[in-house]
CSV table of N, CA, C and O in Angstrom, one decimal:
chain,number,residue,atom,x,y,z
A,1079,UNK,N,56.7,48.3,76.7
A,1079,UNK,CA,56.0,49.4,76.0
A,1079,UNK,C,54.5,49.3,76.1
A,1079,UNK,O,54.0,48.1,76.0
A,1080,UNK,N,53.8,50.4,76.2
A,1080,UNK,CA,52.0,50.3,76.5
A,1080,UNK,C,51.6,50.0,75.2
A,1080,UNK,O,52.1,50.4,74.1
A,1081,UNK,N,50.2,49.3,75.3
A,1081,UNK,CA,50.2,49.6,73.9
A,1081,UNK,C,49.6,50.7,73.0
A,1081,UNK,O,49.2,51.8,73.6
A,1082,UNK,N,49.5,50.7,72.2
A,1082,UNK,CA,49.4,51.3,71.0
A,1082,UNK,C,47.7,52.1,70.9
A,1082,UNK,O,46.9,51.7,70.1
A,1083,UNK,N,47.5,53.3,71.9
A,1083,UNK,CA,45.9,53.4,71.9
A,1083,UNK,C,45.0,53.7,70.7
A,1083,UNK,O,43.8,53.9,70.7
A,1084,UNK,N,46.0,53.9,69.2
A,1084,UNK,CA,45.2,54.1,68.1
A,1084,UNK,C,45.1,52.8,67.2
A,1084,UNK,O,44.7,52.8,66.0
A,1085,UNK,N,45.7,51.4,68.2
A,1085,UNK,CA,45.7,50.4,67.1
A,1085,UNK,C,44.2,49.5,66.7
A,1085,UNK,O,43.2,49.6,67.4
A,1086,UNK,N,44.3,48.9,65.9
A,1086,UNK,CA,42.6,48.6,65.7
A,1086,UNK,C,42.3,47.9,66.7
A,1086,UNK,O,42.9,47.2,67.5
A,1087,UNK,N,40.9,48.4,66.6
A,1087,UNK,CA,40.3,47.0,67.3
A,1087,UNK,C,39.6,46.6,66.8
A,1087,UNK,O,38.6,46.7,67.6
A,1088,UNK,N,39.1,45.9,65.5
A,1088,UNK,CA,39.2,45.4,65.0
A,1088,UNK,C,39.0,44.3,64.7
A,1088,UNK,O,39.5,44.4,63.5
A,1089,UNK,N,38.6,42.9,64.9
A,1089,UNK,CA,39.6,41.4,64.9
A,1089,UNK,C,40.4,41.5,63.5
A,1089,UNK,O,40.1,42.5,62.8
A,1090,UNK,N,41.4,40.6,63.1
A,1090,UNK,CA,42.6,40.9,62.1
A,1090,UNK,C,41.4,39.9,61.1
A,1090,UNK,O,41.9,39.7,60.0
A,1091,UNK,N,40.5,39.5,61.2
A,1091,UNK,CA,39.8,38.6,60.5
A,1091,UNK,C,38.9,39.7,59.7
A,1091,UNK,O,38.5,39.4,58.6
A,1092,UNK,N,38.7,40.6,59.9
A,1092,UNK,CA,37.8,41.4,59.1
A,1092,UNK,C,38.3,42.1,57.9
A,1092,UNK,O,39.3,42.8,57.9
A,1093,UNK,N,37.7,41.9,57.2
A,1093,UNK,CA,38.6,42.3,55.7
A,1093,UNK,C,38.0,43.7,55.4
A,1093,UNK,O,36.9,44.0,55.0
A,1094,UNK,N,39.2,44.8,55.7
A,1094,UNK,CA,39.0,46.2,54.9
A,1094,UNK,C,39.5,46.3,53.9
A,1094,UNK,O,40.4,45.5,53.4
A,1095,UNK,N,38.9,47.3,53.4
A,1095,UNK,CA,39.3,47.4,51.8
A,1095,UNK,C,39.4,49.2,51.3
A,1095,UNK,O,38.9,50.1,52.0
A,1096,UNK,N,39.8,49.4,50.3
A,1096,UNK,CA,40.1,50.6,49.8
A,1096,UNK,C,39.1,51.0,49.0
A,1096,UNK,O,39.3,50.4,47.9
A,1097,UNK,N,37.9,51.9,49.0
A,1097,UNK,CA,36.4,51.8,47.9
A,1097,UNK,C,37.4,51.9,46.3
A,1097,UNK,O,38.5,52.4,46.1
A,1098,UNK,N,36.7,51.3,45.3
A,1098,UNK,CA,37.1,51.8,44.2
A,1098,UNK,C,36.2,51.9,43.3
A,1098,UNK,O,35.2,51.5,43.8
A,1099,UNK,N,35.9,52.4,42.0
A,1099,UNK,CA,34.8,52.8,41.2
A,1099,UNK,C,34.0,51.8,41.6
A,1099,UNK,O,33.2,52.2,42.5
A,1100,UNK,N,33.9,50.4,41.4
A,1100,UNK,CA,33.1,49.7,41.3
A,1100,UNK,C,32.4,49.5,42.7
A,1100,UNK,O,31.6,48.6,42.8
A,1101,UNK,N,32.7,50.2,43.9
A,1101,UNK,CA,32.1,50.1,45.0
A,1101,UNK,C,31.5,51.2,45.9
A,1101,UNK,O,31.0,51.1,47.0
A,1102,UNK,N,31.7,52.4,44.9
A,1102,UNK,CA,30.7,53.7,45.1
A,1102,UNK,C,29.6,53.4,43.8
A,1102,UNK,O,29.3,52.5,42.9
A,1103,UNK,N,29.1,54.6,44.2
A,1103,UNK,CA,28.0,54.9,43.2
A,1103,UNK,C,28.4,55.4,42.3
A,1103,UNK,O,28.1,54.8,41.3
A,1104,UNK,N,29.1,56.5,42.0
A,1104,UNK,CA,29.7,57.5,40.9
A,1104,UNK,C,31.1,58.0,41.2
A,1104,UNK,O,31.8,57.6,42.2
A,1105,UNK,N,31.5,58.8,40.2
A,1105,UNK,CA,33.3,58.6,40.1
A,1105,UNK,C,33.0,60.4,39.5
A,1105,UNK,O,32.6,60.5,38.3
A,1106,UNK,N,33.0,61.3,40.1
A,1106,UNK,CA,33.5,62.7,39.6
A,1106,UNK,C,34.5,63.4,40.4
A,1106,UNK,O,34.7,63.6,41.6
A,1107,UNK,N,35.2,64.0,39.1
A,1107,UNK,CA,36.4,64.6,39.3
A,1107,UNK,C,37.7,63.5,40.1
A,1107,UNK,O,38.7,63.9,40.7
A,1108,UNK,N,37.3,62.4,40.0
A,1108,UNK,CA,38.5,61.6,40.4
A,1108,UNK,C,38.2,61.2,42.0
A,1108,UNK,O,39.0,60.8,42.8
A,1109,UNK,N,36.7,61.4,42.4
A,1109,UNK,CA,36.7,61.4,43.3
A,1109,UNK,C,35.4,60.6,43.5
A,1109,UNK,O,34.4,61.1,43.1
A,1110,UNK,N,35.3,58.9,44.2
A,1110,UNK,CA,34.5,58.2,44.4
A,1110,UNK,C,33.5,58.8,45.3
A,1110,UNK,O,33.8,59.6,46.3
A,1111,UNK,N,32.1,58.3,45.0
A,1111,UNK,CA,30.7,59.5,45.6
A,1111,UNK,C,29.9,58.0,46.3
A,1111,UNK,O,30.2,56.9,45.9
A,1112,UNK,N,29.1,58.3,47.2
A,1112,UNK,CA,28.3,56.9,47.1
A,1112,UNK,C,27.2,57.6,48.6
A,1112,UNK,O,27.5,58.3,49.6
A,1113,UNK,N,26.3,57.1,48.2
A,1113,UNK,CA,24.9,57.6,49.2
A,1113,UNK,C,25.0,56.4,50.3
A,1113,UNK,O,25.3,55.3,50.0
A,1114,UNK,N,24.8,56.8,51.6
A,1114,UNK,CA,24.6,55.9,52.7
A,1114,UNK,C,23.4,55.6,53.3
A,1114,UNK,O,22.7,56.5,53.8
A,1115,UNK,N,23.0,54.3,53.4
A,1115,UNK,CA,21.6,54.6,54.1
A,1115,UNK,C,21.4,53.8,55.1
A,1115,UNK,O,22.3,53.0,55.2
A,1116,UNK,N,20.5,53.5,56.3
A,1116,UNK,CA,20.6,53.0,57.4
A,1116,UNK,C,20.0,53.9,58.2
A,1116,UNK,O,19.6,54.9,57.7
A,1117,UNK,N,19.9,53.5,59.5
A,1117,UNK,CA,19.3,54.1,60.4
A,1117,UNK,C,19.9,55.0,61.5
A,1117,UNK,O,19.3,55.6,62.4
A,1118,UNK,N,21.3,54.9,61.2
A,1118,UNK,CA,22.3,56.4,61.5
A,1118,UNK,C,22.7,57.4,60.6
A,1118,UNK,O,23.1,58.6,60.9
A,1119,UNK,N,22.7,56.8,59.1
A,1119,UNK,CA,23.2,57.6,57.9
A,1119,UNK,C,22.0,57.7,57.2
A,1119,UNK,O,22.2,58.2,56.1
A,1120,UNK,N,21.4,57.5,57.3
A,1120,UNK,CA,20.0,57.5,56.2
A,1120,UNK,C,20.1,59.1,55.8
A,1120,UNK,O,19.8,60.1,56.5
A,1121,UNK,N,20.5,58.9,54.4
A,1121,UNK,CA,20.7,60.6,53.4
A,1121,UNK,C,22.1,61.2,53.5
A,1121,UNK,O,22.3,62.4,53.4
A,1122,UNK,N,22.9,60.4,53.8
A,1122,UNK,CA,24.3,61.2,54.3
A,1122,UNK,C,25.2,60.5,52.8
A,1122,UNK,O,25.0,59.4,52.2
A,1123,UNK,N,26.4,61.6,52.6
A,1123,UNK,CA,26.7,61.0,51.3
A,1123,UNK,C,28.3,61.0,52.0
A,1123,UNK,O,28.8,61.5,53.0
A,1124,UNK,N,28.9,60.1,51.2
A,1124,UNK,CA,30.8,60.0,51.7
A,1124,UNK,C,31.4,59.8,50.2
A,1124,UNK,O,31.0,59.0,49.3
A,1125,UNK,N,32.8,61.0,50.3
A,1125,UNK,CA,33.2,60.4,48.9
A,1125,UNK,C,34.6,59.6,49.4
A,1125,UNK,O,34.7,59.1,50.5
A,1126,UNK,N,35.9,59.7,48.2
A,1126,UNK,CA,36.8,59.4,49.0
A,1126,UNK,C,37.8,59.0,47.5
A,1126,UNK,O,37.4,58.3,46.5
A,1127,UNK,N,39.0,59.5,47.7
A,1127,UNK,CA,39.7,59.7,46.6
A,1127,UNK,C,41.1,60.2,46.9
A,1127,UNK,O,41.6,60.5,48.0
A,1128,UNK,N,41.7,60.4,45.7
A,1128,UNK,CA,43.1,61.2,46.1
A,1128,UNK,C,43.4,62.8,46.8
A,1128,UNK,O,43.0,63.7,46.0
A,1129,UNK,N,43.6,63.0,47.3
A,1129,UNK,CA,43.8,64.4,47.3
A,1129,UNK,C,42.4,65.1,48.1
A,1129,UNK,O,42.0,66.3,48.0
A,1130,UNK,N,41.9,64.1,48.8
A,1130,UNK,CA,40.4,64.5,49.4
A,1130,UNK,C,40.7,66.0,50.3
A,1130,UNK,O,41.5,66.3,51.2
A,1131,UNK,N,39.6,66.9,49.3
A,1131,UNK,CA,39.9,68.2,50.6
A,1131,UNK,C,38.3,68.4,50.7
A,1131,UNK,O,37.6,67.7,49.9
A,1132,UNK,N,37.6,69.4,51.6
A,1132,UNK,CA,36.4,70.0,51.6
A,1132,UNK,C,35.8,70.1,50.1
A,1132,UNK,O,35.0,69.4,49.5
A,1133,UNK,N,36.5,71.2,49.7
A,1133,UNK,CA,36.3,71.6,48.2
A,1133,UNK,C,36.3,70.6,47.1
A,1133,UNK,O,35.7,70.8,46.1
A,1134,UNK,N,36.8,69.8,47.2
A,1134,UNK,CA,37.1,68.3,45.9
A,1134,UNK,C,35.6,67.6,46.6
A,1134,UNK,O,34.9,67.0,45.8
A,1135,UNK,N,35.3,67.6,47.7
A,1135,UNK,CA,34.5,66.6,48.0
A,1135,UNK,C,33.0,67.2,47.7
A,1135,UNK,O,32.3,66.5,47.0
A,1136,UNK,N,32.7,68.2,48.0
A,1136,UNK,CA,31.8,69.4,48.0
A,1136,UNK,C,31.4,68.8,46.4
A,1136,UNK,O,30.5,68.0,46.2
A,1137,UNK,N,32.4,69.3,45.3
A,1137,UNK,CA,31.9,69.3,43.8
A,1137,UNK,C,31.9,67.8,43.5
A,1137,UNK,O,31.1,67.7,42.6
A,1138,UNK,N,32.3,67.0,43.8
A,1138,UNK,CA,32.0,65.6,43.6
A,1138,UNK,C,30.4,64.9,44.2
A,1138,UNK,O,29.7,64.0,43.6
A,1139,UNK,N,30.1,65.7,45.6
A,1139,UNK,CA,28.7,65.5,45.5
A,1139,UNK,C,27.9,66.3,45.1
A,1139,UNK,O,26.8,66.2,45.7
A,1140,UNK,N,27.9,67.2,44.3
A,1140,UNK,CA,26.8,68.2,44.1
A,1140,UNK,C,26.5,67.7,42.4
A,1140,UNK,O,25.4,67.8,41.8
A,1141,UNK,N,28.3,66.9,41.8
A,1141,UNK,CA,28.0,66.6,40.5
A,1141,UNK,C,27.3,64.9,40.4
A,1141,UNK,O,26.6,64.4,39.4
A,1142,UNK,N,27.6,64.3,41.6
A,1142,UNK,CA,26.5,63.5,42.1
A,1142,UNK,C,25.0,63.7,42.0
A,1142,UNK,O,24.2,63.1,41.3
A,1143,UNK,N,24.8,64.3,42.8
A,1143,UNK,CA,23.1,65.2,43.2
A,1143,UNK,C,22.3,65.2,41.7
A,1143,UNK,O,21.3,64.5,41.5
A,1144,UNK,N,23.0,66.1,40.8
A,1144,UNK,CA,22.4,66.3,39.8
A,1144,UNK,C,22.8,65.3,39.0
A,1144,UNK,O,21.8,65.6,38.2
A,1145,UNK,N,23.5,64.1,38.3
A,1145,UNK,CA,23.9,63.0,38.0
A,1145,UNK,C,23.3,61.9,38.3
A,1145,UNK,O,22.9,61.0,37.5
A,1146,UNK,N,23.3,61.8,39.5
A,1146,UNK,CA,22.8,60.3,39.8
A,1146,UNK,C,21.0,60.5,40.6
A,1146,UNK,O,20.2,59.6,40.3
A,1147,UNK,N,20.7,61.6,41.4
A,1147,UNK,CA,19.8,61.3,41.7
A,1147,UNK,C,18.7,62.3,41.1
A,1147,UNK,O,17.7,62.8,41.6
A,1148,UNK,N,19.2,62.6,39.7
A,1148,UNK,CA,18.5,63.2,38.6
A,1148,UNK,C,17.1,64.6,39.2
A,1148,UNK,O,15.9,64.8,39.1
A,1149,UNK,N,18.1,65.3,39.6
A,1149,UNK,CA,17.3,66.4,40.1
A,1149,UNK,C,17.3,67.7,39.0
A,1149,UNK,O,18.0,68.7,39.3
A,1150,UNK,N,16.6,67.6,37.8
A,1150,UNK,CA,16.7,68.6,36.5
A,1150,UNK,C,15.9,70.0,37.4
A,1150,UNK,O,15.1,69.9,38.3
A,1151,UNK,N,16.6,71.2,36.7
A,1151,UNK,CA,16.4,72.8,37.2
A,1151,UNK,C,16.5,72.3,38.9
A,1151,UNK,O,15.7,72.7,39.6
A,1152,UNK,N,17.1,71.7,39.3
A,1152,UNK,CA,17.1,71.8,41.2
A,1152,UNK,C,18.8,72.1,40.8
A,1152,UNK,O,19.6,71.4,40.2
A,1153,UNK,N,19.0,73.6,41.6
A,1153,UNK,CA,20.0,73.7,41.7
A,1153,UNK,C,20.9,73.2,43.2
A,1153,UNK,O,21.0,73.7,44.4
A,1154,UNK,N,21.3,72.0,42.6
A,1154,UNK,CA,22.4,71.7,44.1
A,1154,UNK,C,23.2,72.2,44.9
A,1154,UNK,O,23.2,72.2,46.1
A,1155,UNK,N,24.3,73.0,43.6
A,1155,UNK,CA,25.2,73.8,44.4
A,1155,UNK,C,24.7,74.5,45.2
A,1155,UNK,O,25.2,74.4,46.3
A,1156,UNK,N,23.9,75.3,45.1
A,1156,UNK,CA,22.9,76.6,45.9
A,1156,UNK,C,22.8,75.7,47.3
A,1156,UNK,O,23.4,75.7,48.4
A,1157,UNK,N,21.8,75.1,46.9
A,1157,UNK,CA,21.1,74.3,48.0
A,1157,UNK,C,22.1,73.9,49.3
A,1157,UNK,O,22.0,74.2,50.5
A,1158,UNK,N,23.3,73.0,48.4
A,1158,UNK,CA,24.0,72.6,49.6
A,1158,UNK,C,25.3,73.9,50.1
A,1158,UNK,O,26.2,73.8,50.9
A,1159,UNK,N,25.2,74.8,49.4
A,1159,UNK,CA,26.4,75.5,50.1
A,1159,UNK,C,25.3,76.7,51.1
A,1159,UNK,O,25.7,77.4,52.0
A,1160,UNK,N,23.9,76.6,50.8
A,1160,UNK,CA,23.3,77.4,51.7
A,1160,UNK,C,22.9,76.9,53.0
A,1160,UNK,O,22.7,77.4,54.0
A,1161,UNK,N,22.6,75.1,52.4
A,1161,UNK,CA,22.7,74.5,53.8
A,1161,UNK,C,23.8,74.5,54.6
A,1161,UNK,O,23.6,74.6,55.8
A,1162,UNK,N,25.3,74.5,53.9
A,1162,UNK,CA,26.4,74.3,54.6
A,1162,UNK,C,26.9,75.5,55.7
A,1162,UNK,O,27.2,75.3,56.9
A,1163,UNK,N,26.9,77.1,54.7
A,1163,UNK,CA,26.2,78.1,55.2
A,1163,UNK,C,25.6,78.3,56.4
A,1163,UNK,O,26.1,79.0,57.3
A,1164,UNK,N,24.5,77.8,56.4
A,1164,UNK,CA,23.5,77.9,57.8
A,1164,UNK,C,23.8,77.3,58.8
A,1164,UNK,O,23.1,77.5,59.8
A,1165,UNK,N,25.0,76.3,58.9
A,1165,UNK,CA,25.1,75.2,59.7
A,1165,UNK,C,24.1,74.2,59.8
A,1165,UNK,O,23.8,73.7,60.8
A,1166,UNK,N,23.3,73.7,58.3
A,1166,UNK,CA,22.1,72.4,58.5
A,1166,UNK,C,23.0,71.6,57.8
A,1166,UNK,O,22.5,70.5,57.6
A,1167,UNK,N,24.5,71.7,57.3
A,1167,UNK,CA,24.9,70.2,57.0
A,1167,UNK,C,26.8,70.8,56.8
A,1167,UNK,O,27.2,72.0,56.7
A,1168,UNK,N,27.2,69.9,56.9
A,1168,UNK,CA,29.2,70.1,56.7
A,1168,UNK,C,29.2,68.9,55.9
A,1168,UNK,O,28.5,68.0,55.4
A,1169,UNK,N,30.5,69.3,55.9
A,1169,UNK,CA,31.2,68.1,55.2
A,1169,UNK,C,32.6,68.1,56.3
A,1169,UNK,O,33.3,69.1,56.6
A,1170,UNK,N,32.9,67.0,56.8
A,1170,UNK,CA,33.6,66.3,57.3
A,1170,UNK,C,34.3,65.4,56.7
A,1170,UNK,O,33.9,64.3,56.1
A,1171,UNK,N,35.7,65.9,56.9
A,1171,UNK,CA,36.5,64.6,57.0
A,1171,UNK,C,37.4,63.9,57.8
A,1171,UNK,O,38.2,64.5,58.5
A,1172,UNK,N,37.1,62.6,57.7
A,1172,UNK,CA,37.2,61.4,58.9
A,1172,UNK,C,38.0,60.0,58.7
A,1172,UNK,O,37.5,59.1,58.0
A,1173,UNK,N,39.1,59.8,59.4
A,1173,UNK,CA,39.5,58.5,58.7
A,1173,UNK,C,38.6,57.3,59.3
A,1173,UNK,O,38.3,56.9,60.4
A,1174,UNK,N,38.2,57.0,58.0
A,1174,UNK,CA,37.5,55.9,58.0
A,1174,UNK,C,37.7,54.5,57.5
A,1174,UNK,O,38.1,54.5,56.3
A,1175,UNK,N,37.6,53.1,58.1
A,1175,UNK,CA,37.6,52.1,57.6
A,1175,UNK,C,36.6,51.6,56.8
A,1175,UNK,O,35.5,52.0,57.2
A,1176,UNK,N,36.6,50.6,55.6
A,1176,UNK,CA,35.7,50.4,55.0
A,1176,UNK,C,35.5,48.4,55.6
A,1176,UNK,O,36.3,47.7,56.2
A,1177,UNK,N,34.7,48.3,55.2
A,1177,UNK,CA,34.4,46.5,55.9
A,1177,UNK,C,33.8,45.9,54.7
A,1177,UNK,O,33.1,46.6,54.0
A,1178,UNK,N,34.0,44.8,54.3
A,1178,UNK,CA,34.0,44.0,53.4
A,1178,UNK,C,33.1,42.9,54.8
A,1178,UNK,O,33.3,42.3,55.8
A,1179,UNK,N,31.7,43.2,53.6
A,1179,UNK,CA,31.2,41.9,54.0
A,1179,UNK,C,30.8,40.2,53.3
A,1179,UNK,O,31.1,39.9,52.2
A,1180,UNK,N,30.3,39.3,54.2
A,1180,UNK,CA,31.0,38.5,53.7
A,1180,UNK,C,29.4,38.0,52.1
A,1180,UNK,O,29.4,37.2,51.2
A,1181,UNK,N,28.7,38.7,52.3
A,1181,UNK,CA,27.6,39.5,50.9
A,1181,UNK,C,28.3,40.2,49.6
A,1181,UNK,O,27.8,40.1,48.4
A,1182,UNK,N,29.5,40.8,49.8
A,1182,UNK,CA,29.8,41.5,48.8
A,1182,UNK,C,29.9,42.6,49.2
A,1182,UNK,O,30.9,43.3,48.9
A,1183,UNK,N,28.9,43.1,50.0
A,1183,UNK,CA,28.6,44.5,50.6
A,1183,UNK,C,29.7,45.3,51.0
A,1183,UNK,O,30.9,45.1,50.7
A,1184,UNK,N,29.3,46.1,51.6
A,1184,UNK,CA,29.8,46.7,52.9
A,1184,UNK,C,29.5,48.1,53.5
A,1184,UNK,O,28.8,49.0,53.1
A,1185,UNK,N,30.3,48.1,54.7
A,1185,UNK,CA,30.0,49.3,55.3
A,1185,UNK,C,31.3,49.9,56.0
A,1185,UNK,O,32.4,49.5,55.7
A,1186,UNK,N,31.0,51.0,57.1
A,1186,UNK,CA,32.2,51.8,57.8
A,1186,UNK,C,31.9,52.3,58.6
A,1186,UNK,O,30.8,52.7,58.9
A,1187,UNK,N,33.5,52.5,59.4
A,1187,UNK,CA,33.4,52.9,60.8
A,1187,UNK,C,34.7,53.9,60.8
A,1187,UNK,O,35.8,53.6,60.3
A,1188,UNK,N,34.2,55.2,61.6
A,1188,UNK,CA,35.1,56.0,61.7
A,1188,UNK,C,36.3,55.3,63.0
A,1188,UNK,O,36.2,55.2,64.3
A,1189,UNK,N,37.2,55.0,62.4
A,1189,UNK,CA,38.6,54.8,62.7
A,1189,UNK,C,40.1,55.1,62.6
A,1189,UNK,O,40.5,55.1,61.4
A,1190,UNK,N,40.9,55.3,63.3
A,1190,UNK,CA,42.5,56.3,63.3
A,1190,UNK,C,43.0,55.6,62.1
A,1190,UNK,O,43.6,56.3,61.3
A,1191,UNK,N,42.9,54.2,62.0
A,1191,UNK,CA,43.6,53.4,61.2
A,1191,UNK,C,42.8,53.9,59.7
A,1191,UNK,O,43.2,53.2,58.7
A,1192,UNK,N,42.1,54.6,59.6
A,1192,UNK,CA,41.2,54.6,58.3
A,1192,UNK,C,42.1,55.7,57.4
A,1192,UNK,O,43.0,56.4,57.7
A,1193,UNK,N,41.2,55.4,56.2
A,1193,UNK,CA,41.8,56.8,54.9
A,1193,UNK,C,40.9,57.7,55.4
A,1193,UNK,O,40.0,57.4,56.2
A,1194,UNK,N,40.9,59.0,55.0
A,1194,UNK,CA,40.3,59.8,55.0
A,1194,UNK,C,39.2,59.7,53.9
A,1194,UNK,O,39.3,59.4,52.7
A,1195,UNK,N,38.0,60.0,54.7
A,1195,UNK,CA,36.6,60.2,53.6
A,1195,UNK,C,36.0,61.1,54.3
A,1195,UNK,O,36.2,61.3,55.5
A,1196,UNK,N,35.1,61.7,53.3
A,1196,UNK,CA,34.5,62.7,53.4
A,1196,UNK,C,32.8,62.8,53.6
A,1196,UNK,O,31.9,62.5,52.8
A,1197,UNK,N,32.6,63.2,54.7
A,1197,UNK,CA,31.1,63.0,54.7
A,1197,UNK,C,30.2,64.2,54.9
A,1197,UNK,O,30.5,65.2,55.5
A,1198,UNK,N,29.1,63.9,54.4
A,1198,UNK,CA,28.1,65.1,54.1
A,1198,UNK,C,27.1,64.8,55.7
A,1198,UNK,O,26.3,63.8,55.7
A,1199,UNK,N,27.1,65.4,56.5
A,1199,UNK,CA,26.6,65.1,57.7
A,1199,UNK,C,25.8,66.8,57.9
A,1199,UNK,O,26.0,67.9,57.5
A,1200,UNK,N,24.7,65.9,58.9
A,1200,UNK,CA,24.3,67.3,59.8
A,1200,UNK,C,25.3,67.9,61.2
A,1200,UNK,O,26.1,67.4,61.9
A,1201,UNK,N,24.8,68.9,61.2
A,1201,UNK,CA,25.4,69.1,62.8
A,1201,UNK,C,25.3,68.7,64.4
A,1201,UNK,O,25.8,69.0,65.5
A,1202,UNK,N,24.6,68.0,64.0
A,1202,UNK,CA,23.7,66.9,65.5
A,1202,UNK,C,25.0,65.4,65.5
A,1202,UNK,O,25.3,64.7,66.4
A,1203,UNK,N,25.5,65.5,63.8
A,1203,UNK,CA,26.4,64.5,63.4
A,1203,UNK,C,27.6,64.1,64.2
A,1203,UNK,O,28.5,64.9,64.1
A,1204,UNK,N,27.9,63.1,65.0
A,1204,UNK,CA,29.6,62.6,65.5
A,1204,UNK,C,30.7,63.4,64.7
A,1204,UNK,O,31.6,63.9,65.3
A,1205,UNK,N,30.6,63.4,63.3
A,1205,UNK,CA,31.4,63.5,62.6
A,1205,UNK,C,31.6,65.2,62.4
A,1205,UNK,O,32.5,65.8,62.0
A,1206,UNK,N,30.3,65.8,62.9
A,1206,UNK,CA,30.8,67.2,62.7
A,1206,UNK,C,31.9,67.6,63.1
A,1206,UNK,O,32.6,68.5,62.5
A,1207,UNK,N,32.3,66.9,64.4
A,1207,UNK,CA,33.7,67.9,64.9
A,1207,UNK,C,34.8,67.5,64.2
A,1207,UNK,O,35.9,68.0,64.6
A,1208,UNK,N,34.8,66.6,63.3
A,1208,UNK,CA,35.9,67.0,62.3
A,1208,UNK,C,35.9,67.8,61.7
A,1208,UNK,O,34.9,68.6,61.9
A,1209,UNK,N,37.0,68.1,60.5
A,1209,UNK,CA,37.5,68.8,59.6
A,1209,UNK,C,36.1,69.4,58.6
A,1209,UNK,O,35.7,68.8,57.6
A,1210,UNK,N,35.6,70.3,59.1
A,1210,UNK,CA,34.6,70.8,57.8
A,1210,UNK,C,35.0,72.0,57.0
A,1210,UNK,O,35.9,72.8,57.1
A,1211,UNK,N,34.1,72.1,56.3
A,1211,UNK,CA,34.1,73.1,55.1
A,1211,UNK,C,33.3,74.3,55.5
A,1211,UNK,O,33.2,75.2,54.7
């Protein structure tokens, strides 16, 4: 039998993990929120929870926005559904692995083997041609 072209690749030495409160930034509507930064994601947000749809992800970062990065009279909702609107940003979702580093940290890589997470991307984004809103 061939193998298996969605199996990881991965080495089995790398420790994934499942995010949980304590490893996002914020927890709304049941749905873990957390800002990415780096020099591919720098400003890009990913949630990731039960029942992840566009819409659950959408209101989990907008109650982020105004919550954690304390934006008082900035209306978020507006902002990001007119960005989303215009095509300057989607939300995608993507099965993703999470990586445990050996810091505490960690980071992710879009992979078959992953949960589904949700990411706030532009449209120049890899991830756009997923599942958007």
């Amino acid at each position: 039998m061939p193998d298996d072209p969605w199996a990881s690749s991965l080495p089995s030495a790398v420790p994934t993990f499942i995010p949980t409160a304590t490893d996002m930034d914020a927890t709304h509507y049941g749905i873990h929120v957390s800002s990415l930064y780096g020099e591919d994601t720098d400003g890009e947000l990913i949630a990731v929870g039960p029942n992840l749809t566009p819409r659950r992800a959408l209101a989990a970062m907008v109650a982020y926005t105004r919550t954690e990065c304390c934006w008082p009279g900035y209306d978020a909702v507006a902002d990001l559904r007119d960005r989303i609107r215009d095509n300057q940003l989607a939300i995608a979702i993507v099965p993703t692995q999470f990586i445990r580093e050996p810091d505490g940290g960690w980071h992710t890589r879009w992979h078959a083997d992953g949960q589904p997470a949700a990411w706030l991307v532009s449209p120049w984004h890899p991830a756009h041609c997923f599942t958007t809103a």
